[in-house]
Amino acid sequence: REFGPAFAAETPYEEFGVEDPRITMIDGRFWITYVAVSRHGAASALASTDDFRSFVRHGVVFCPENKDVVLFPQRMSESYVALHRPSGSASFCPPEIWLARSPDLAHWGGHQVLCGGEEPWEGARVGAGPPPFALPEGWLVIYHGVGTNSKTTEVGTYSMGAMLLDREDPTRVLGRSREPILIPTAGFERRGFVDDITFPTGVYDRGDIVEVYYGASDKFIGVVEFAKADVLAAIT
């Protein structure tokens, strides 16, 4: 174990920091999407590594304001596929999850809206969590939602939800959890740097169990175990 950051801000687009990394293994290499924050806004950038000791930066792949970029672990129809969350300034359109495709992980197009918030607990904004992973039923996506009725903090309450996408056509949403699968209840989730946050970014498939790693109150890291059967049962 080494102490200190393995990956720290270096470029002008990262002058205020790097945050919210998501890691996907594609063709034997780890690809990391992360938010690069600077005076120019919050952009999403890409890096890769084989050993988590040395990293290759591939630059900004989604310009500001765009967060919550996650990569699918395999190509579909010869294209890489990503979920992302652009944030416009218009008050009449809360941030939604979009889908994009790329031939090379650097140039992205074919943007399509995947989904927005439909229930009160996610009505203010939604964003992808960990990278999607494949089940026989489809691509399981764990995501976060912020409620329109969240009054506990300035930013609202961040809860976890789940959705299932078609294995062959990930633009097709097969179902979503109508209620959150996790809400902030523990003390370390309720009180911290930013209160009432459960923000999922990592996932580990353990057969019948899925472990979800998440930021809690923007101060701690938590992990929660779900039975896959329970998550699928929550999706309608």
CSV table of C-alpha atoms in Angstrom, one decimal:
chain,number,residue,atom,x,y,z
A,1,ARG,CA,0.0,0.0,0.0
A,2,GLU,CA,1.2,3.5,-0.8
A,3,PHE,CA,0.0,6.6,0.9
A,4,GLY,CA,-1.0,9.7,-0.9
A,5,PRO,CA,-3.0,10.2,-4.1
A,6,ALA,CA,-2.3,7.8,-7.0
A,7,PHE,CA,-3.8,10.2,-9.5
A,8,ALA,CA,-3.8,13.9,-8.8
A,9,ALA,CA,-4.6,17.1,-10.7
A,10,GLU,CA,-2.0,18.1,-13.2
A,11,THR,CA,-3.4,19.8,-16.3
A,12,PRO,CA,-5.1,23.2,-16.7
A,13,TYR,CA,-8.5,21.5,-17.0
A,14,GLU,CA,-7.9,19.9,-13.6
A,15,GLU,CA,-6.7,23.0,-11.7
A,16,PHE,CA,-9.5,22.7,-9.1
A,17,GLY,CA,-9.2,19.0,-8.8
A,18,VAL,CA,-10.2,15.6,-10.2
A,19,GLU,CA,-13.2,13.7,-8.8
A,20,ASP,CA,-15.8,11.0,-9.2
A,21,PRO,CA,-13.7,8.4,-11.0
A,22,ARG,CA,-15.3,5.3,-12.6
A,23,ILE,CA,-13.2,2.4,-13.7
A,24,THR,CA,-14.0,0.0,-16.5
A,25,MET,CA,-11.8,-2.8,-17.8
A,26,ILE,CA,-11.9,-3.0,-21.6
A,27,ASP,CA,-9.7,-5.4,-23.6
A,28,GLY,CA,-7.5,-6.0,-20.6
A,29,ARG,CA,-6.8,-2.3,-19.8
A,30,PHE,CA,-8.4,-0.2,-17.1
A,31,TRP,CA,-10.1,3.0,-18.4
A,32,ILE,CA,-11.0,5.7,-15.9
A,33,THR,CA,-13.5,8.4,-16.6
A,34,TYR,CA,-13.4,11.3,-14.1
A,35,VAL,CA,-14.5,14.9,-13.7
A,36,ALA,CA,-11.9,17.5,-14.3
A,37,VAL,CA,-12.8,20.8,-12.6
A,38,SER,CA,-11.3,24.1,-13.5
A,39,ARG,CA,-12.2,27.8,-14.1
A,40,HIS,CA,-13.7,26.5,-17.4
A,41,GLY,CA,-16.2,24.3,-15.7
A,42,ALA,CA,-16.7,20.6,-14.9
A,43,ALA,CA,-15.6,18.5,-17.8
A,44,SER,CA,-15.3,14.7,-18.1
A,45,ALA,CA,-11.9,13.4,-19.0
A,46,LEU,CA,-10.4,9.9,-19.7
A,47,ALA,CA,-7.2,8.2,-18.4
A,48,SER,CA,-6.0,4.6,-18.6
A,49,THR,CA,-3.6,2.3,-16.7
A,50,ASP,CA,-2.4,-1.3,-16.5
A,51,ASP,CA,-1.1,-1.2,-12.9
A,52,PHE,CA,-2.5,1.9,-11.1
A,53,ARG,CA,1.0,3.2,-10.7
A,54,SER,CA,1.4,5.0,-14.0
A,55,PHE,CA,-1.4,6.6,-15.9
A,56,VAL,CA,-1.9,7.8,-19.4
A,57,ARG,CA,-4.2,10.9,-19.7
A,58,HIS,CA,-6.3,11.0,-22.9
A,59,GLY,CA,-7.7,14.5,-22.3
A,60,VAL,CA,-11.2,15.9,-22.1
A,61,VAL,CA,-13.8,13.7,-23.8
A,62,PHE,CA,-17.0,15.6,-22.8
A,63,CYS,CA,-16.8,19.3,-22.5
A,64,PRO,CA,-18.4,21.3,-19.6
A,65,GLU,CA,-20.8,21.0,-18.1
A,66,ASN,CA,-20.9,17.2,-18.2
A,67,LYS,CA,-20.4,14.6,-15.4
A,68,ASP,CA,-21.2,11.0,-14.6
A,69,VAL,CA,-19.6,9.5,-17.6
A,70,VAL,CA,-19.3,5.7,-17.5
A,71,LEU,CA,-18.2,3.2,-20.1
A,72,PHE,CA,-19.7,-0.1,-21.0
A,73,PRO,CA,-17.2,-2.9,-20.8
A,74,GLN,CA,-17.5,-4.1,-24.4
A,75,ARG,CA,-18.1,-2.7,-27.8
A,76,MET,CA,-21.6,-2.9,-29.4
A,77,SER,CA,-22.0,-2.7,-33.1
A,78,GLU,CA,-18.3,-2.0,-33.4
A,79,SER,CA,-18.6,1.1,-31.2
A,80,TYR,CA,-17.7,1.9,-27.6
A,81,VAL,CA,-20.7,3.1,-25.6
A,82,ALA,CA,-20.9,5.5,-22.7
A,83,LEU,CA,-23.5,7.0,-20.4
A,84,HIS,CA,-23.1,10.7,-19.6
A,85,ARG,CA,-25.0,13.5,-17.9
A,86,PRO,CA,-24.9,17.0,-19.6
A,87,SER,CA,-26.0,19.8,-17.4
A,88,GLY,CA,-27.5,22.8,-19.1
A,89,SER,CA,-28.4,26.2,-17.6
A,90,ALA,CA,-32.1,26.1,-18.5
A,91,SER,CA,-34.2,25.6,-15.4
A,92,PHE,CA,-37.0,23.8,-17.3
A,93,CYS,CA,-34.9,20.7,-18.1
A,94,PRO,CA,-33.4,18.9,-15.1
A,95,PRO,CA,-30.2,16.9,-15.9
A,96,GLU,CA,-30.8,13.6,-17.6
A,97,ILE,CA,-28.8,10.5,-18.5
A,98,TRP,CA,-27.7,10.4,-22.1
A,99,LEU,CA,-26.0,7.7,-24.2
A,100,ALA,CA,-23.2,8.2,-26.7
A,101,ARG,CA,-21.0,6.1,-29.0
A,102,SER,CA,-17.4,6.3,-30.1
A,103,PRO,CA,-15.1,4.5,-32.5
A,104,ASP,CA,-12.0,5.1,-30.4
A,105,LEU,CA,-13.0,6.3,-26.9
A,106,ALA,CA,-11.9,9.8,-27.8
A,107,HIS,CA,-14.5,11.1,-30.3
A,108,TRP,CA,-18.1,10.8,-29.2
A,109,GLY,CA,-21.3,11.2,-31.1
A,110,GLY,CA,-24.7,9.7,-31.7
A,111,HIS,CA,-26.0,11.3,-28.5
A,112,GLN,CA,-29.4,10.1,-27.4
A,113,VAL,CA,-31.4,10.8,-24.2
A,114,LEU,CA,-31.7,7.6,-22.2
A,115,CYS,CA,-33.8,8.7,-19.3
A,116,GLY,CA,-34.7,11.5,-16.9
A,117,GLY,CA,-36.1,11.4,-13.4
A,118,GLU,CA,-39.6,10.0,-13.2
A,119,GLU,CA,-40.3,9.6,-9.5
A,120,PRO,CA,-40.2,12.3,-6.8
A,121,TRP,CA,-37.0,10.9,-5.2
A,122,GLU,CA,-35.1,11.4,-8.6
A,123,GLY,CA,-37.0,14.3,-10.1
A,124,ALA,CA,-34.4,17.0,-9.7
A,125,ARG,CA,-31.6,15.1,-11.4
A,126,VAL,CA,-30.3,11.7,-12.3
A,127,GLY,CA,-26.8,10.4,-13.2
A,128,ALA,CA,-25.1,7.1,-13.9
A,129,GLY,CA,-23.2,5.4,-11.0
A,130,PRO,CA,-20.8,2.6,-11.6
A,131,PRO,CA,-20.2,1.2,-15.1
A,132,PRO,CA,-23.0,-1.0,-16.3
A,133,PHE,CA,-22.5,-4.8,-16.0
A,134,ALA,CA,-24.1,-7.6,-17.9
A,135,LEU,CA,-26.7,-10.0,-16.5
A,136,PRO,CA,-28.7,-12.6,-18.5
A,137,GLU,CA,-31.6,-10.2,-18.2
A,138,GLY,CA,-29.8,-7.2,-19.6
A,139,TRP,CA,-27.3,-4.4,-18.6
A,140,LEU,CA,-27.7,-3.5,-14.9
A,141,VAL,CA,-27.1,0.2,-14.2
A,142,ILE,CA,-26.9,1.5,-10.7
A,143,TYR,CA,-27.5,5.3,-10.7
A,144,HIS,CA,-28.2,8.2,-8.4
A,145,GLY,CA,-31.2,10.4,-8.2
A,146,VAL,CA,-31.9,13.7,-6.3
A,147,GLY,CA,-35.5,14.3,-5.3
A,148,THR,CA,-37.6,17.3,-6.2
A,149,ASN,CA,-38.9,17.2,-2.6
A,150,SER,CA,-35.4,17.1,-1.0
A,151,LYS,CA,-35.3,20.0,1.5
A,152,THR,CA,-32.8,18.6,3.9
A,153,THR,CA,-29.7,20.2,2.3
A,154,GLU,CA,-29.0,22.8,-0.3
A,155,VAL,CA,-28.0,20.1,-2.9
A,156,GLY,CA,-30.8,17.7,-1.9
A,157,THR,CA,-30.8,14.0,-1.0
A,158,TYR,CA,-28.8,11.7,-3.2
A,159,SER,CA,-30.3,8.2,-3.3
A,160,MET,CA,-29.5,5.0,-5.4
A,161,GLY,CA,-31.7,3.5,-8.0
A,162,ALA,CA,-31.4,0.7,-10.5
A,163,MET,CA,-32.4,0.2,-14.1
A,164,LEU,CA,-32.1,-2.6,-16.7
A,165,LEU,CA,-31.1,-1.9,-20.3
A,166,ASP,CA,-31.4,-4.2,-23.3
A,167,ARG,CA,-28.2,-6.3,-23.9
A,168,GLU,CA,-28.2,-5.7,-27.7
A,169,ASP,CA,-29.7,-2.2,-27.7
A,170,PRO,CA,-28.7,-0.2,-24.6
A,171,THR,CA,-30.9,2.7,-25.7
A,172,ARG,CA,-33.9,0.5,-24.6
A,173,VAL,CA,-34.8,0.8,-20.9
A,174,LEU,CA,-36.4,-2.4,-19.9
A,175,GLY,CA,-37.3,-1.3,-16.4
A,176,ARG,CA,-36.4,0.9,-13.4
A,177,SER,CA,-36.8,0.8,-9.7
A,178,ARG,CA,-39.7,3.0,-8.8
A,179,GLU,CA,-38.4,3.4,-5.3
A,180,PRO,CA,-34.7,4.0,-4.3
A,181,ILE,CA,-32.7,0.9,-3.4
A,182,LEU,CA,-30.7,2.8,-0.9
A,183,ILE,CA,-31.2,6.2,0.8
A,184,PRO,CA,-29.0,8.0,3.3
A,185,THR,CA,-29.9,6.6,6.8
A,186,ALA,CA,-26.6,5.9,8.6
A,187,GLY,CA,-24.9,8.6,10.5
A,188,PHE,CA,-21.9,8.7,8.1
A,189,GLU,CA,-24.3,9.1,5.1
A,190,ARG,CA,-26.4,11.8,6.8
A,191,ARG,CA,-23.7,14.1,8.2
A,192,GLY,CA,-20.4,15.0,6.5
A,193,PHE,CA,-18.9,17.5,4.1
A,194,VAL,CA,-22.2,17.5,2.2
A,195,ASP,CA,-25.1,15.9,4.1
A,196,ASP,CA,-27.5,13.2,2.9
A,197,ILE,CA,-25.4,11.7,0.1
A,198,THR,CA,-25.2,8.1,-1.2
A,199,PHE,CA,-23.3,8.5,-4.5
A,200,PRO,CA,-22.5,5.1,-6.2
A,201,THR,CA,-19.4,4.9,-8.4
A,202,GLY,CA,-18.0,1.3,-8.1
A,203,VAL,CA,-19.4,-2.2,-8.4
A,204,TYR,CA,-18.1,-5.7,-7.8
A,205,ASP,CA,-20.0,-8.7,-9.2
A,206,ARG,CA,-19.9,-11.6,-6.7
A,207,GLY,CA,-22.2,-14.1,-8.3
A,208,ASP,CA,-25.6,-13.8,-6.6
A,209,ILE,CA,-24.4,-10.7,-4.7
A,210,VAL,CA,-23.4,-7.3,-6.1
A,211,GLU,CA,-21.3,-5.0,-4.0
A,212,VAL,CA,-21.8,-1.3,-4.6
A,213,TYR,CA,-19.1,1.2,-3.4
A,214,TYR,CA,-20.4,4.7,-2.9
A,215,GLY,CA,-19.4,8.1,-1.5
A,216,ALA,CA,-21.2,9.0,1.7
A,217,SER,CA,-21.8,12.6,2.7
A,218,ASP,CA,-18.9,13.6,0.4
A,219,LYS,CA,-16.5,12.5,3.2
A,220,PHE,CA,-16.6,8.7,3.6
A,221,ILE,CA,-16.6,5.6,1.4
A,222,GLY,CA,-19.2,3.0,2.0
A,223,VAL,CA,-20.0,-0.4,0.5
A,224,VAL,CA,-23.4,-2.1,0.4
A,225,GLU,CA,-24.3,-5.6,-0.6
A,226,PHE,CA,-27.4,-6.4,-2.6
A,227,ALA,CA,-28.8,-9.7,-3.7
A,228,LYS,CA,-29.2,-9.5,-7.5
A,229,ALA,CA,-32.6,-11.1,-7.2
A,230,ASP,CA,-33.7,-8.3,-4.9
A,231,VAL,CA,-32.4,-5.6,-7.2
A,232,LEU,CA,-34.1,-7.2,-10.2
A,233,ALA,CA,-37.3,-7.6,-8.2
A,234,ALA,CA,-37.3,-3.9,-7.6
A,235,ILE,CA,-37.1,-3.1,-11.3
A,236,THR,CA,-40.5,-2.8,-13.0
